[in-house]
Amino acid sequence: QVQLVESGGGLVQAGGSLRLSCAASGSIFSINFMGWYRQAPGKQRDLVATISRGGTTNYADSVKGRFTISRDNAKNLVYLQMNSLKPEDTAVYFCHADSYSGTRLWGQGTQVTVSS
């Protein structure tokens, strides 16, 4: 079983930056895709960015050019560098890991709040 622990959330002013980290432990050899989703109050959980074990990335249109996802397979870490943050980026950010068999696991979430 894989466990995911996020860190790096917080409060930042609009235009600022934050970096989220997600550490995976357990049966990490089974992980293919990792990434981030976010959920604002009263809204559904939406894709932010994903990255494959080989480094192929995918971003939501709303974050392209501002957010960068990266991954360190040796350290079992995935990062989300968030620049030029906007108030509409405020949400709980969840790390996910997808196994090669298609199982998706979630972290506990970390709050990101962007003040105007």
PDB file of C-alpha atoms in Angstrom:
ATOM      1  CA  GLN A   1       0.000   0.000   0.000  1.00  0.00           C
ATOM      2  CA  VAL A   2       1.132   3.528  -0.796  1.00  0.00           C
ATOM      3  CA  GLN A   3       0.836   6.425   1.618  1.00  0.00           C
ATOM      4  CA  LEU A   4       0.925  10.055   0.458  1.00  0.00           C
ATOM      5  CA  VAL A   5       1.726  13.043   2.650  1.00  0.00           C
ATOM      6  CA  GLU A   6       1.441  16.594   1.334  1.00  0.00           C
ATOM      7  CA  SER A   7       3.139  19.692   2.670  1.00  0.00           C
ATOM      8  CA  GLY A   8       3.791  23.284   1.660  1.00  0.00           C
ATOM      9  CA  GLY A   9       0.371  24.866   1.681  1.00  0.00           C
ATOM     10  CA  GLY A  10      -0.363  28.172   3.360  1.00  0.00           C
ATOM     11  CA  LEU A  11      -1.493  31.750   2.952  1.00  0.00           C
ATOM     12  CA  VAL A  12       0.019  33.948   0.259  1.00  0.00           C
ATOM     13  CA  GLN A  13      -0.854  37.228  -1.398  1.00  0.00           C
ATOM     14  CA  ALA A  14      -1.972  37.368  -5.002  1.00  0.00           C
ATOM     15  CA  GLY A  15       1.021  37.282  -7.299  1.00  0.00           C
ATOM     16  CA  GLY A  16       3.037  35.254  -4.834  1.00  0.00           C
ATOM     17  CA  SER A  17       4.410  31.728  -5.008  1.00  0.00           C
ATOM     18  CA  LEU A  18       4.156  28.475  -3.099  1.00  0.00           C
ATOM     19  CA  ARG A  19       5.652  25.049  -3.589  1.00  0.00           C
ATOM     20  CA  LEU A  20       3.721  21.954  -2.618  1.00  0.00           C
ATOM     21  CA  SER A  21       5.429  18.646  -1.944  1.00  0.00           C
ATOM     22  CA  CYS A  22       4.028  15.144  -1.788  1.00  0.00           C
ATOM     23  CA  ALA A  23       6.024  12.275  -0.345  1.00  0.00           C
ATOM     24  CA  ALA A  24       5.091   8.726  -1.250  1.00  0.00           C
ATOM     25  CA  SER A  25       5.978   5.727   0.892  1.00  0.00           C
ATOM     26  CA  GLY A  26       5.115   2.050   0.802  1.00  0.00           C
ATOM     27  CA  SER A  27       4.807   0.063  -2.434  1.00  0.00           C
ATOM     28  CA  ILE A  28       6.123   2.914  -4.531  1.00  0.00           C
ATOM     29  CA  PHE A  29       7.383   0.661  -7.330  1.00  0.00           C
ATOM     30  CA  SER A  30       3.734   0.274  -8.367  1.00  0.00           C
ATOM     31  CA  ILE A  31       3.187   4.001  -8.998  1.00  0.00           C
ATOM     32  CA  ASN A  32       2.876   5.341 -12.526  1.00  0.00           C
ATOM     33  CA  PHE A  33       1.181   8.749 -12.555  1.00  0.00           C
ATOM     34  CA  MET A  34       1.292  11.222  -9.709  1.00  0.00           C
ATOM     35  CA  GLY A  35      -0.220  14.632  -9.553  1.00  0.00           C
ATOM     36  CA  TRP A  36      -2.392  17.220  -7.956  1.00  0.00           C
ATOM     37  CA  TYR A  37      -6.086  17.997  -7.833  1.00  0.00           C
ATOM     38  CA  ARG A  38      -7.768  20.828  -5.982  1.00  0.00           C
ATOM     39  CA  GLN A  39     -11.161  21.391  -4.436  1.00  0.00           C
ATOM     40  CA  ALA A  40     -12.607  24.771  -3.548  1.00  0.00           C
ATOM     41  CA  PRO A  41     -15.513  25.040  -1.079  1.00  0.00           C
ATOM     42  CA  GLY A  42     -18.744  23.856  -2.648  1.00  0.00           C
ATOM     43  CA  LYS A  43     -17.042  22.735  -5.847  1.00  0.00           C
ATOM     44  CA  GLN A  44     -15.884  19.445  -7.314  1.00  0.00           C
ATOM     45  CA  ARG A  45     -12.331  18.193  -7.171  1.00  0.00           C
ATOM     46  CA  ASP A  46     -10.563  19.268 -10.354  1.00  0.00           C
ATOM     47  CA  LEU A  47      -7.327  18.295 -12.032  1.00  0.00           C
ATOM     48  CA  VAL A  48      -4.409  20.687 -11.609  1.00  0.00           C
ATOM     49  CA  ALA A  49      -1.452  18.759 -13.038  1.00  0.00           C
ATOM     50  CA  THR A  50      -0.161  15.231 -13.463  1.00  0.00           C
ATOM     51  CA  ILE A  51       3.180  13.682 -14.303  1.00  0.00           C
ATOM     52  CA  SER A  52       4.046  10.176 -15.403  1.00  0.00           C
ATOM     53  CA  ARG A  53       6.971   8.165 -14.097  1.00  0.00           C
ATOM     54  CA  GLY A  54       8.716   9.027 -17.337  1.00  0.00           C
ATOM     55  CA  GLY A  55       8.117  12.753 -16.907  1.00  0.00           C
ATOM     56  CA  THR A  56       5.207  13.402 -19.255  1.00  0.00           C
ATOM     57  CA  THR A  57       3.137  16.251 -17.847  1.00  0.00           C
ATOM     58  CA  ASN A  58      -0.427  17.471 -18.211  1.00  0.00           C
ATOM     59  CA  TYR A  59      -1.897  20.721 -16.884  1.00  0.00           C
ATOM     60  CA  ALA A  60      -5.288  22.268 -16.469  1.00  0.00           C
ATOM     61  CA  ASP A  61      -5.695  25.237 -18.796  1.00  0.00           C
ATOM     62  CA  SER A  62      -6.221  27.534 -15.818  1.00  0.00           C
ATOM     63  CA  VAL A  63      -2.696  26.906 -14.477  1.00  0.00           C
ATOM     64  CA  LYS A  64      -0.657  26.554 -17.664  1.00  0.00           C
ATOM     65  CA  GLY A  65       2.293  28.929 -17.649  1.00  0.00           C
ATOM     66  CA  ARG A  66       1.991  29.536 -13.897  1.00  0.00           C
ATOM     67  CA  PHE A  67       2.333  26.106 -12.276  1.00  0.00           C
ATOM     68  CA  THR A  68       5.049  23.511 -12.822  1.00  0.00           C
ATOM     69  CA  ILE A  69       4.855  19.898 -11.739  1.00  0.00           C
ATOM     70  CA  SER A  70       8.019  17.883 -11.238  1.00  0.00           C
ATOM     71  CA  ARG A  71       8.964  14.552  -9.808  1.00  0.00           C
ATOM     72  CA  ASP A  72      11.950  12.925  -8.149  1.00  0.00           C
ATOM     73  CA  ASN A  73      11.547   9.187  -8.623  1.00  0.00           C
ATOM     74  CA  ALA A  74      14.631   8.419  -6.546  1.00  0.00           C
ATOM     75  CA  LYS A  75      13.197  10.257  -3.529  1.00  0.00           C
ATOM     76  CA  ASN A  76       9.576   9.382  -4.250  1.00  0.00           C
ATOM     77  CA  LEU A  77       8.543  13.001  -4.263  1.00  0.00           C
ATOM     78  CA  VAL A  78       6.317  15.085  -6.492  1.00  0.00           C
ATOM     79  CA  TYR A  79       6.296  18.864  -6.410  1.00  0.00           C
ATOM     80  CA  LEU A  80       3.965  21.587  -7.576  1.00  0.00           C
ATOM     81  CA  GLN A  81       5.594  24.983  -8.010  1.00  0.00           C
ATOM     82  CA  MET A  82       2.858  27.597  -8.094  1.00  0.00           C
ATOM     83  CA  ASN A  83       3.730  31.089  -9.313  1.00  0.00           C
ATOM     84  CA  SER A  84       1.617  34.171 -10.027  1.00  0.00           C
ATOM     85  CA  LEU A  85      -1.043  32.860  -7.676  1.00  0.00           C
ATOM     86  CA  LYS A  86      -4.575  34.229  -7.950  1.00  0.00           C
ATOM     87  CA  PRO A  87      -7.409  34.279  -5.424  1.00  0.00           C
ATOM     88  CA  GLU A  88      -9.232  31.726  -7.568  1.00  0.00           C
ATOM     89  CA  ASP A  89      -6.394  29.278  -6.888  1.00  0.00           C
ATOM     90  CA  THR A  90      -7.611  29.077  -3.286  1.00  0.00           C
ATOM     91  CA  ALA A  91      -8.519  25.470  -2.540  1.00  0.00           C
ATOM     92  CA  VAL A  92      -7.484  22.314  -0.760  1.00  0.00           C
ATOM     93  CA  TYR A  93      -4.830  20.665  -2.903  1.00  0.00           C
ATOM     94  CA  PHE A  94      -4.724  16.870  -2.961  1.00  0.00           C
ATOM     95  CA  CYS A  95      -1.834  14.734  -4.133  1.00  0.00           C
ATOM     96  CA  HIS A  96      -2.719  11.513  -5.952  1.00  0.00           C
ATOM     97  CA  ALA A  97      -0.852   8.444  -7.073  1.00  0.00           C
ATOM     98  CA  ASP A  98      -2.060   6.024  -9.728  1.00  0.00           C
ATOM     99  CA  SER A  99      -0.751   2.484  -9.825  1.00  0.00           C
ATOM    100  CA  TYR A 100      -0.103   0.611 -13.048  1.00  0.00           C
ATOM    101  CA  SER A 101      -3.165  -1.462 -12.242  1.00  0.00           C
ATOM    102  CA  GLY A 102      -5.339   1.648 -12.177  1.00  0.00           C
ATOM    103  CA  THR A 103      -5.789   2.127  -8.435  1.00  0.00           C
ATOM    104  CA  ARG A 104      -5.846   5.772  -7.351  1.00  0.00           C
ATOM    105  CA  LEU A 105      -4.758   6.838  -3.880  1.00  0.00           C
ATOM    106  CA  TRP A 106      -5.103  10.269  -2.300  1.00  0.00           C
ATOM    107  CA  GLY A 107      -3.234  12.302   0.255  1.00  0.00           C
ATOM    108  CA  GLN A 108      -4.992  14.112   3.068  1.00  0.00           C
ATOM    109  CA  GLY A 109      -4.873  17.506   1.350  1.00  0.00           C
ATOM    110  CA  THR A 110      -3.188  20.806   2.089  1.00  0.00           C
ATOM    111  CA  GLN A 111      -4.881  24.203   2.169  1.00  0.00           C
ATOM    112  CA  VAL A 112      -3.745  26.957  -0.182  1.00  0.00           C
ATOM    113  CA  THR A 113      -5.243  30.397   0.399  1.00  0.00           C
ATOM    114  CA  VAL A 114      -4.485  33.328  -1.903  1.00  0.00           C
ATOM    115  CA  SER A 115      -5.528  36.739  -0.621  1.00  0.00           C
ATOM    116  CA  SER A 116      -6.363  39.611  -2.955  1.00  0.00           C
TER     117      SER A 116
END
